[in-house]
XYZ file of C-alpha atoms in Angstrom:
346
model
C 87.630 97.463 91.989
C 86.520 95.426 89.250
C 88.893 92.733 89.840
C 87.357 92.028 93.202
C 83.561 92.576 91.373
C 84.790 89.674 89.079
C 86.056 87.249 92.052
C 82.653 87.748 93.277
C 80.842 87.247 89.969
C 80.563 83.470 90.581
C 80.751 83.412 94.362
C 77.371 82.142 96.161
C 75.676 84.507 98.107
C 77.945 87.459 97.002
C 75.778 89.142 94.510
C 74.210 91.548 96.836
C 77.226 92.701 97.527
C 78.742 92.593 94.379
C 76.010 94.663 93.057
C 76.769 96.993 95.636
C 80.579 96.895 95.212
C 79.695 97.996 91.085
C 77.533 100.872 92.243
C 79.826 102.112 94.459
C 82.399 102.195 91.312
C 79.832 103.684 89.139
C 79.454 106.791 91.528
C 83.676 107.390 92.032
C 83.777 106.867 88.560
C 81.475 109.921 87.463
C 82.220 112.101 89.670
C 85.764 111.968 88.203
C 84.322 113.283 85.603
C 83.594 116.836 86.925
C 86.934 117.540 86.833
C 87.274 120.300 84.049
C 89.631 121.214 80.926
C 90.897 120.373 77.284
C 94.525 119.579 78.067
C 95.936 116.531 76.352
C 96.910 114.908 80.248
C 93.046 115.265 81.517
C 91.605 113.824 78.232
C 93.543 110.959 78.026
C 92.445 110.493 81.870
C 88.636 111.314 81.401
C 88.707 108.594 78.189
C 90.448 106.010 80.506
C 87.603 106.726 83.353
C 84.879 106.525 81.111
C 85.971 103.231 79.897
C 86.063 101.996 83.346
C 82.808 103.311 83.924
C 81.565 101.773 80.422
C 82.746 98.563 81.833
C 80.786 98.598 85.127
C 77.905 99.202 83.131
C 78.531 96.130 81.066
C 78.842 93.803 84.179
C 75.660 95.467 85.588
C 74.218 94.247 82.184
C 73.376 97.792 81.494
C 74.156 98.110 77.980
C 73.030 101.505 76.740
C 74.827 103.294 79.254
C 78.016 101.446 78.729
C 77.868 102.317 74.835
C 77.348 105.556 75.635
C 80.285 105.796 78.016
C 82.372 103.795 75.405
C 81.399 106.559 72.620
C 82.777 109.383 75.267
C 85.785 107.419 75.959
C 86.335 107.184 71.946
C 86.029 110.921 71.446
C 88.637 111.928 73.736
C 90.692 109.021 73.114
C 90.486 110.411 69.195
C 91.283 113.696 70.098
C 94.814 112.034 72.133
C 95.678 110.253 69.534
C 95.986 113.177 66.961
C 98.956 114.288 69.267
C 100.085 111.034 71.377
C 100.827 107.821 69.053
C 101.249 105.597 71.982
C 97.352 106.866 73.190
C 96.554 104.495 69.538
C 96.214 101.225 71.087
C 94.114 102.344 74.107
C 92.153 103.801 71.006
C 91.579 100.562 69.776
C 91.026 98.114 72.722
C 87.979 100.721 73.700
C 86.596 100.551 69.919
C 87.134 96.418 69.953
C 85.140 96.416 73.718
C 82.511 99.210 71.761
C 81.662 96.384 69.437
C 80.960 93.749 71.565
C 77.889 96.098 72.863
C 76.751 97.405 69.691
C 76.675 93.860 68.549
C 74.618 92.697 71.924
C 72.240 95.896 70.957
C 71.561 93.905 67.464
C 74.134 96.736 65.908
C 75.993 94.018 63.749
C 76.795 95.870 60.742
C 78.047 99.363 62.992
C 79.774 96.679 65.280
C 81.223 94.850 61.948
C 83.103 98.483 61.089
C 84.097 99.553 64.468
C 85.792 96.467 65.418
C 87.628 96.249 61.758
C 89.124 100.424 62.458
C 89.821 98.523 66.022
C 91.797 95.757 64.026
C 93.552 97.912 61.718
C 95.071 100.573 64.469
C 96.413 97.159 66.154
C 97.672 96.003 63.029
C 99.464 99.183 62.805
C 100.703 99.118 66.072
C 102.229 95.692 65.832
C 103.813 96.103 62.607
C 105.628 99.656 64.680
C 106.174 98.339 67.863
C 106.313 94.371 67.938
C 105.335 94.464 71.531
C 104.160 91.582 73.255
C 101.419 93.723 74.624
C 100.163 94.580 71.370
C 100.154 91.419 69.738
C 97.914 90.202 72.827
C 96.008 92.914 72.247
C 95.195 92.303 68.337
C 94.772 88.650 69.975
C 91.933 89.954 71.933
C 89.924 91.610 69.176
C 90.306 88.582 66.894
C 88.851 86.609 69.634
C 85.750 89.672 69.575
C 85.263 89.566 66.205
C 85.133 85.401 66.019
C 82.557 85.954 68.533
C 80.836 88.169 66.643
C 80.263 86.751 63.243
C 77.978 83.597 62.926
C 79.840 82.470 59.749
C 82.395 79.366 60.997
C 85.310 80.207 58.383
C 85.006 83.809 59.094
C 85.426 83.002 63.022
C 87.648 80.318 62.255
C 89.957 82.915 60.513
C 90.273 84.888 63.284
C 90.239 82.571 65.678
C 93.537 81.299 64.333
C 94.739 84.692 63.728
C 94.353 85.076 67.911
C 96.401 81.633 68.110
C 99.424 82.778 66.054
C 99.397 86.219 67.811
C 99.255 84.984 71.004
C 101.942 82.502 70.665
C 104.013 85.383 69.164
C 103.693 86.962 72.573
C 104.596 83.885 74.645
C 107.465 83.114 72.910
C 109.220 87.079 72.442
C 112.208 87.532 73.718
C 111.781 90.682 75.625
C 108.261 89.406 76.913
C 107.932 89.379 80.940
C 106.963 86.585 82.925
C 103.466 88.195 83.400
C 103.346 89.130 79.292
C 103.625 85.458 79.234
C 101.313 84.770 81.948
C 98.971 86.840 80.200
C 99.802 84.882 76.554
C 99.248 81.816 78.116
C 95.252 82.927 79.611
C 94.687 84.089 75.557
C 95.844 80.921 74.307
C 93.814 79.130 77.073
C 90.409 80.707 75.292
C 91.501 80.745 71.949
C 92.112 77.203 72.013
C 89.172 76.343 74.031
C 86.872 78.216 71.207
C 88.775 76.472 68.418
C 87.688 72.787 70.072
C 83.970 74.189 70.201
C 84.356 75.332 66.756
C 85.235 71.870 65.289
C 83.279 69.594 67.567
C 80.450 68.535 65.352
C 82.604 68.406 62.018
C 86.373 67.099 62.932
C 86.280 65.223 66.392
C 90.178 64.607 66.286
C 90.583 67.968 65.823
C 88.307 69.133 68.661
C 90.347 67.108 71.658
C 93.752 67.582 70.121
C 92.666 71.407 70.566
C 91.085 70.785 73.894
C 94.125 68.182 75.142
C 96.456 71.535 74.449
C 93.393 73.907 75.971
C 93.858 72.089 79.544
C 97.268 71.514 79.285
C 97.479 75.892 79.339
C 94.944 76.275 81.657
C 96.593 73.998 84.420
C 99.941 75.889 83.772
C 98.010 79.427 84.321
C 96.599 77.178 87.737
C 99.864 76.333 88.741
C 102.171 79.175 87.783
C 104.531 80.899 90.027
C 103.213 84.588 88.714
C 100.694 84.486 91.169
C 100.862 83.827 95.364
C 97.296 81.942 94.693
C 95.454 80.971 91.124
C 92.815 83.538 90.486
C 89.291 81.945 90.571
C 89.005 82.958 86.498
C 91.767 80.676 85.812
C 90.546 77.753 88.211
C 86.787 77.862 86.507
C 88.850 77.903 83.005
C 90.890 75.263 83.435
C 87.567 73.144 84.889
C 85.261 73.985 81.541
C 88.704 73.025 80.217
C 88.577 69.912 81.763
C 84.760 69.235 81.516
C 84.896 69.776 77.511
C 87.653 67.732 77.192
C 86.166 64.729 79.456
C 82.818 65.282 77.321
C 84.992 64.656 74.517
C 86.742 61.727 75.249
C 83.235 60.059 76.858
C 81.455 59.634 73.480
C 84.803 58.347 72.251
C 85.056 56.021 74.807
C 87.810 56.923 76.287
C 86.182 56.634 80.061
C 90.032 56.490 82.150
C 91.135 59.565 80.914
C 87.023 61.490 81.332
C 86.528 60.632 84.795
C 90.514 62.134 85.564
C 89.346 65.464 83.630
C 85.919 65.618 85.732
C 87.790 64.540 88.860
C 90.113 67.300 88.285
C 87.546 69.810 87.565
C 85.356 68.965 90.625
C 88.524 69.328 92.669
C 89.664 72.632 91.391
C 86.120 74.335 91.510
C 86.242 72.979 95.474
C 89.041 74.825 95.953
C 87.960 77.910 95.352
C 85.116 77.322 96.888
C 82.738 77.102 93.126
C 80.456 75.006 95.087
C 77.635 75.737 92.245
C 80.201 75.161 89.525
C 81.598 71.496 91.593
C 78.206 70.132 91.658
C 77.759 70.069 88.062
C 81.433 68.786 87.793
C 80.861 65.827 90.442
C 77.267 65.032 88.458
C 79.095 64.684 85.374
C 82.114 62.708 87.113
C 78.700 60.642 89.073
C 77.548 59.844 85.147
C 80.609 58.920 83.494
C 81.068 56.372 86.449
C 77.881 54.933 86.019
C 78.872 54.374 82.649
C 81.678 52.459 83.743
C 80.117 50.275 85.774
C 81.463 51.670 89.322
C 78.417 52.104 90.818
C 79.582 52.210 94.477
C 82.195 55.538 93.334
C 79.047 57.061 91.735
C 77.175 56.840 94.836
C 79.785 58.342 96.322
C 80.106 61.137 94.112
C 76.778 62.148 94.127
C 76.458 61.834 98.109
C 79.514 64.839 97.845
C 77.213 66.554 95.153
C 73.913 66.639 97.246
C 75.626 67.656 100.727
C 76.988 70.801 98.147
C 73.801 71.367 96.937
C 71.902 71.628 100.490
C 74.264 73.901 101.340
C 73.648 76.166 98.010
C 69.754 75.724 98.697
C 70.103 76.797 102.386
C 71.815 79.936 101.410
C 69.050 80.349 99.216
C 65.687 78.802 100.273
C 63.554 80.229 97.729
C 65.660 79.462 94.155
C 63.970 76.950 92.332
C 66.763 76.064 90.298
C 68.735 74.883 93.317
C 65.428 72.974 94.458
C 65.127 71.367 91.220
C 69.193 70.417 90.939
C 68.414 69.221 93.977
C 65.992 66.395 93.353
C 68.035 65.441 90.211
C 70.752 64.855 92.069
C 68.241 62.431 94.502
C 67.065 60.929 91.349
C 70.198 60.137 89.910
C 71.512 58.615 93.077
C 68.504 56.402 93.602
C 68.968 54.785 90.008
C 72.420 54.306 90.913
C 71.217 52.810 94.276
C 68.633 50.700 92.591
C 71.662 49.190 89.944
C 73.352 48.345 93.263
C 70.134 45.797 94.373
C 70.010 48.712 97.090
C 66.070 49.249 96.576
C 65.556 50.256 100.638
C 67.940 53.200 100.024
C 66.881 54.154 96.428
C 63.418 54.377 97.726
């Protein structure tokens, strides 16, 4: 279902079929829907279906269906909730989604009020329960509502509101090894967002938060929940990497930037990012250059442009694969030219 929609999301050549894949969701989805009756059982299922169908609409970009859809889900999920406490925090995590859309609609102030009666419910939740669950849950609407406020100490607040919570929920007791699985993916973000957030006013602070943002992300890589690292994780743990290496490049620190965009070249490979390892191997190409090793970044970008025909062969007509293309060429001529190569840079 959606799970295999994401895995395709950033796959090459799969949007076709992803597109297809949604559709096809869309149309089980609704006709679930036909099903008649008021009893408490076939609410709480139609609310739960027409979240899932809000959500296709969201990664179909369609966002005025998938408020509307959100909005049904609410009603019946408000009408379960009267008589079912535990339907409260499915209550919540639809109102939380809800305001993401209503605040990419240009709905900030209805967005501002949904998400805070989202907030509260989980507040109320966690203070009853204590679950790991819904302390990752609160997590996840603190992270919503830091995206959706422009203000930095009003996303900074929540954004270390999502930190505390989520390390709450890795470190219960009764949590499972997926709860804490899950914990660690939050914390991933969270801590990711909180290096963005400070990287043009406290530098230190940025890479000590993005040194502790790659260090989760490569557990979540190399955990022993899953058989095989979900793609998500992999492309996390590489903008990981690649913020972190950015970091430590205009601080000098050149050993330790080209391991990070080595690292995130090689796990985008792996999953077979190909889009996502040429921009990894440029920047790993650059930060050589910068370290005098010409001959690796010839190298590198010889791996980037055989990645990049391959991209623009599966696509003959996208410019932007055209254009990366010759960049790529350029870059690897100047490096040629550094070399006293001038036959091959020409």
């Amino acid at each position: 279902g959606l799970a295999t929609a994401e895995r395709l999301k950033h796959s090459p050549g799969s949007q076709t079929a992803r597109s297809a894949l949604l559709t096809e969701l869309l149309t089980h989805y609704e006709s679930l829907l036909e099903v008649s009756g008021d009893s408490t059982r076939l609410l709480k299922m139609r609310a739960i279906t027409s979240t899932k169908i809000a959500n296709v609409y969201r990664e179909l970009g369609e966002l005025d269906p998938a408020l509307q859809a959100y909005r049904e889900a609410v009603v019946d999920k408000r009408t379960v909730s009267n008589v079912d406490e535990d339907a409260a925090p499915l209550l919540a995590r639809c109102l939380s989604n809800m305001s993401v859309v209503l605040h990419d609609l240009g709905n900030h102030e209805r967005a501002r009020r949904i998400v805070e009666e989202a907030i509260r419910l989980q507040q109320q939740h966690v203070s009853s329960s204590r679950s790991p669950s819904s302390l990752l849950d609160l997590a996840a609407t603190h992270l919503n509502v830091a995206s959706l406020n422009s203000a930095s100490e009003t996303s900074l607040r929540h954004l270390n509101a999502a930190l505390d919570l989520a390390e709450q929920a890795r470190h219960e007791g009764h949590a499972t090894g997926r709860t804490r699985f899950e914990a660690l993916s939050t914390l991933s973000m969270v801590l990711g967002r909180l290096s963005e957030q400070f990287r043009r006013t406290d530098s230190a602070a940025s890479v000590r938060y993005a040194q502790r943002a790659v260090g989760c992300s490569k557990q979540l890589v190399k955990s022993d929940t899953l058989a095989s690292p979900l793609a998500i994780h992999c492309r996390a743990h590489a903008v990981n990497c690649n913020n972190l290496a950015s970091l430590l490049v205009s601080q000098g620190s050149f050993a330790d930037a080209l391991r990070l965009f080595a690292d995130a070249a090689e796990t985008l490979a792996d999953i077979e990012d190909r889009k996502g390892a040429v921009l990894a191997l440029t920047n790993l190409g650059k930060c050589q250059v910068r370290t005098g090793d010409q001959p690796s970044a010839a190298d590198t970008y010889q791996r980037a442009i055989a990645l990049q025909l391959t991209l623009l062969a599966e696509s003959p007509g996208d410019l932007n694969h055209a254009s990366r293309l010759g960049g790529l060429h350029n870059n690897l001529a100047f490096v040629y030219s550094e070399m006293g190569m001038h036959g091959m840079a020409c």
